[in-house]
mmCIF file of C-alpha atoms in Angstrom:
data_model
loop_
_atom_site.group_PDB
_atom_site.id
_atom_site.type_symbol
_atom_site.label_atom_id
_atom_site.label_comp_id
_atom_site.label_asym_id
_atom_site.label_seq_id
_atom_site.Cartn_x
_atom_site.Cartn_y
_atom_site.Cartn_z
ATOM 1 C CA MET A 241 185.688 89.909 148.778
ATOM 2 C CA PRO A 242 188.596 87.450 149.246
ATOM 3 C CA ARG A 243 191.097 86.970 146.494
ATOM 4 C CA PRO A 244 190.856 83.732 144.536
ATOM 5 C CA LYS A 245 193.527 81.188 145.365
ATOM 6 C CA PRO A 246 196.265 81.135 142.678
ATOM 7 C CA SER A 247 196.480 78.020 140.562
ATOM 8 C CA LEU A 248 199.288 75.554 141.103
ATOM 9 C CA LYS A 249 200.849 76.616 137.795
ATOM 10 C CA ALA A 250 200.719 80.293 138.835
ATOM 11 C CA ARG A 251 202.373 79.424 142.151
ATOM 12 C CA ALA A 252 205.088 77.423 140.401
ATOM 13 C CA LEU A 253 205.800 80.244 137.966
ATOM 14 C CA GLY A 254 205.896 82.716 140.857
ATOM 15 C CA TYR A 255 208.439 80.598 142.719
ATOM 16 C CA LEU A 256 210.549 80.227 139.578
ATOM 17 C CA ALA A 257 210.344 83.960 138.842
ATOM 18 C CA ALA A 258 211.929 84.681 142.216
ATOM 19 C CA ARG A 259 214.852 82.253 141.779
ATOM 20 C CA GLU A 260 215.807 78.898 140.297
ATOM 21 C CA HIS A 261 214.498 75.830 142.142
ATOM 22 C CA SER A 262 215.365 72.152 141.935
ATOM 23 C CA ARG A 263 212.589 69.806 140.855
ATOM 24 C CA GLN A 264 212.534 68.235 144.325
ATOM 25 C CA GLU A 265 212.350 71.599 146.101
ATOM 26 C CA LEU A 266 209.582 72.922 143.838
ATOM 27 C CA ALA A 267 207.602 69.686 144.234
ATOM 28 C CA ARG A 268 207.809 70.022 148.015
ATOM 29 C CA LYS A 269 206.636 73.655 147.917
ATOM 30 C CA LEU A 270 203.776 72.919 145.541
ATOM 31 C CA ALA A 271 202.604 69.825 147.438
ATOM 32 C CA ARG A 272 201.526 72.061 150.327
ATOM 33 C CA HIS A 273 199.095 73.851 148.010
ATOM 34 C CA ALA A 274 197.944 70.947 145.858
ATOM 35 C CA ASP A 275 194.277 70.028 145.964
ATOM 36 C CA GLU A 276 192.785 66.619 145.318
ATOM 37 C CA GLY A 277 193.226 65.846 141.651
ATOM 38 C CA ASP A 278 196.184 68.210 141.094
ATOM 39 C CA ASP A 279 198.975 66.385 139.294
ATOM 40 C CA VAL A 280 202.199 67.966 140.617
ATOM 41 C CA PRO A 281 204.555 65.600 138.703
ATOM 42 C CA ALA A 282 202.762 66.405 135.422
ATOM 43 C CA LEU A 283 203.083 70.145 136.138
ATOM 44 C CA LEU A 284 206.803 69.724 136.869
ATOM 45 C CA ASP A 285 207.231 67.787 133.611
ATOM 46 C CA TRP A 286 205.448 70.582 131.740
ATOM 47 C CA LEU A 287 207.649 73.234 133.398
ATOM 48 C CA GLU A 288 210.764 71.300 132.391
ATOM 49 C CA GLY A 289 209.459 70.845 128.844
ATOM 50 C CA GLN A 290 208.841 74.592 128.567
ATOM 51 C CA LYS A 291 212.334 75.281 130.011
ATOM 52 C CA PHE A 292 210.927 77.115 133.042
ATOM 53 C CA LEU A 293 212.466 74.511 135.350
ATOM 54 C CA SER A 294 216.046 73.353 134.802
ATOM 55 C CA GLU A 295 218.206 71.316 137.158
ATOM 56 C CA ASP A 296 221.342 72.581 135.392
ATOM 57 C CA ARG A 297 220.351 76.244 135.835
ATOM 58 C CA PHE A 298 219.434 75.537 139.452
ATOM 59 C CA ALA A 299 222.847 73.964 140.115
ATOM 60 C CA GLU A 300 224.702 76.859 138.487
ATOM 61 C CA SER A 301 222.601 79.363 140.417
ATOM 62 C CA LEU A 302 223.221 77.664 143.756
ATOM 63 C CA VAL A 303 226.956 77.434 143.085
ATOM 64 C CA HIS A 304 227.050 81.111 142.133
ATOM 65 C CA ARG A 305 225.180 82.122 145.326
ATOM 66 C CA ARG A 306 227.278 79.954 147.656
ATOM 67 C CA ALA A 307 230.782 79.923 146.135
ATOM 68 C CA ALA A 308 231.943 83.160 147.749
ATOM 69 C CA ARG A 309 231.211 81.817 151.238
ATOM 70 C CA PHE A 310 231.531 78.042 151.186
ATOM 71 C CA GLY A 311 233.852 75.251 150.094
ATOM 72 C CA SER A 312 233.264 72.575 147.499
ATOM 73 C CA ALA A 313 232.221 69.872 149.957
ATOM 74 C CA ARG A 314 229.454 71.974 151.483
ATOM 75 C CA ILE A 315 228.130 73.188 148.127
ATOM 76 C CA LEU A 316 228.133 69.687 146.620
ATOM 77 C CA SER A 317 226.394 68.317 149.703
ATOM 78 C CA GLU A 318 223.680 70.948 149.360
ATOM 79 C CA LEU A 319 223.226 70.116 145.678
ATOM 80 C CA GLN A 320 222.871 66.428 146.512
ATOM 81 C CA SER A 321 220.303 67.266 149.203
ATOM 82 C CA HIS A 322 218.220 68.836 146.422
ATOM 83 C CA GLY A 323 218.178 65.538 144.556
ATOM 84 C CA LEU A 324 220.855 66.228 141.942
ATOM 85 C CA ASP A 325 222.921 63.165 141.074
ATOM 86 C CA ASP A 326 226.701 62.916 140.811
ATOM 87 C CA GLY A 327 226.575 62.527 137.027
ATOM 88 C CA ARG A 328 224.951 65.915 136.644
ATOM 89 C CA LEU A 329 227.456 67.507 139.033
ATOM 90 C CA GLY A 330 230.649 66.371 137.268
ATOM 91 C CA ASP A 331 231.557 69.664 135.593
ATOM 92 C CA LEU A 332 230.542 71.709 138.606
ATOM 93 C CA LYS A 333 232.746 69.584 140.880
ATOM 94 C CA GLU A 334 235.789 70.290 138.736
ATOM 95 C CA GLU A 335 234.971 73.990 138.538
ATOM 96 C CA LEU A 336 234.543 74.262 142.294
ATOM 97 C CA ARG A 337 237.711 72.368 143.097
ATOM 98 C CA ALA A 338 239.764 74.384 140.605
ATOM 99 C CA GLY A 339 239.061 77.667 142.389
ATOM 100 C CA GLU A 340 238.744 76.383 145.941
ATOM 101 C CA ASP A 341 242.140 77.591 147.207
ATOM 102 C CA GLU A 342 241.442 81.159 146.124
ATOM 103 C CA ARG A 343 237.876 81.103 147.487
ATOM 104 C CA ALA A 344 239.155 79.791 150.830
ATOM 105 C CA TRP A 345 241.739 82.576 150.885
ATOM 106 C CA GLN A 346 239.040 85.213 150.222
ATOM 107 C CA VAL A 347 236.827 83.805 153.008
ATOM 108 C CA TRP A 348 239.795 83.725 155.393
ATOM 109 C CA GLN A 349 240.757 87.311 154.448
ATOM 110 C CA ARG A 350 237.241 88.606 155.168
ATOM 111 C CA LYS A 351 237.040 86.790 158.512
ATOM 112 C CA TYR A 352 240.580 87.134 159.864
ATOM 113 C CA GLY A 353 242.979 88.980 157.553
ATOM 114 C CA ALA A 354 245.963 88.499 159.879
ATOM 115 C CA PRO A 355 248.150 85.466 160.560
ATOM 116 C CA PRO A 356 247.277 83.469 163.672
ATOM 117 C CA ALA A 357 249.125 84.583 166.797
ATOM 118 C CA ASP A 358 249.525 81.062 168.196
ATOM 119 C CA ALA A 359 248.660 77.411 167.585
ATOM 120 C CA GLY A 360 245.263 77.763 169.253
ATOM 121 C CA GLU A 361 244.287 80.621 166.963
ATOM 122 C CA ALA A 362 245.570 78.684 163.936
ATOM 123 C CA ALA A 363 243.424 75.696 164.927
ATOM 124 C CA ARG A 364 240.379 77.966 165.334
ATOM 125 C CA GLN A 365 240.920 79.460 161.880
ATOM 126 C CA MET A 366 241.328 76.019 160.307
ATOM 127 C CA ARG A 367 238.137 74.748 162.013
ATOM 128 C CA PHE A 368 236.250 77.748 160.671
ATOM 129 C CA LEU A 369 237.327 76.969 157.107
ATOM 130 C CA GLN A 370 236.594 73.274 157.599
ATOM 131 C CA GLN A 371 233.055 74.059 158.814
ATOM 132 C CA ARG A 372 232.569 76.121 155.683
ATOM 133 C CA GLY A 373 233.267 72.985 153.624
ATOM 134 C CA PHE A 374 236.764 73.706 152.343
ATOM 135 C CA SER A 375 239.111 70.783 151.660
ATOM 136 C CA HIS A 376 242.164 70.074 153.791
ATOM 137 C CA ALA A 377 244.379 70.979 150.835
ATOM 138 C CA ALA A 378 242.712 74.397 150.485
ATOM 139 C CA ILE A 379 242.932 75.021 154.234
ATOM 140 C CA SER A 380 246.617 74.107 154.247
ATOM 141 C CA ALA A 381 247.246 76.443 151.316
ATOM 142 C CA VAL A 382 245.504 79.286 153.162
ATOM 143 C CA MET A 383 247.502 78.721 156.346
ATOM 144 C CA ARG A 384 250.792 78.626 154.408
ATOM 145 C CA ARG A 385 249.848 81.842 152.631
ATOM 146 C CA ALA A 386 248.789 83.470 155.921
ATOM 147 C CA LYS A 387 252.188 82.732 157.483
ATOM 148 C CA GLN A 388 253.815 84.820 154.739
ATOM 149 C CA LEU A 389 251.820 87.908 155.718
ATOM 150 C CA PRO A 390 253.535 90.461 157.924
ATOM 151 C CA SER A 391 252.372 90.269 161.545
ATOM 152 C CA ASP A 392 250.792 93.252 163.215
ATOM 153 C CA PRO A 393 253.290 95.014 165.494
ATOM 154 C CA GLU A 394 251.694 95.361 168.929
#
């Protein structure tokens, strides 16, 4: 005997039990399973009213998951792609920018760990950090700090 299809509310709670979701992301996931007459916006409103769904918690969660690997620009762009507005992101922007130099240094250390041997290698390292969404100021700080490291004797 086949299992009964879970209700939209059960699906939503299952998604939210796994991790935080933005309203836009959860609406998109639920729309695939909605039947005629299902009111997805009303369900999302109910989830927000019951504090199961929170844009602020979602933003903090995403920042926490991404901060060790990506720069502020990339993280903020991802948050905006989830439908969060700039007003809601104000505090997070400041937080991300405040620690960006150190995060860029940690990412650089894990990837390279040694100063660039020549200008071509330096450019490659800077492009890598730029693709990760780090600011030019953070990249410059990393490259200055890398120059102070002792070179490997070969």
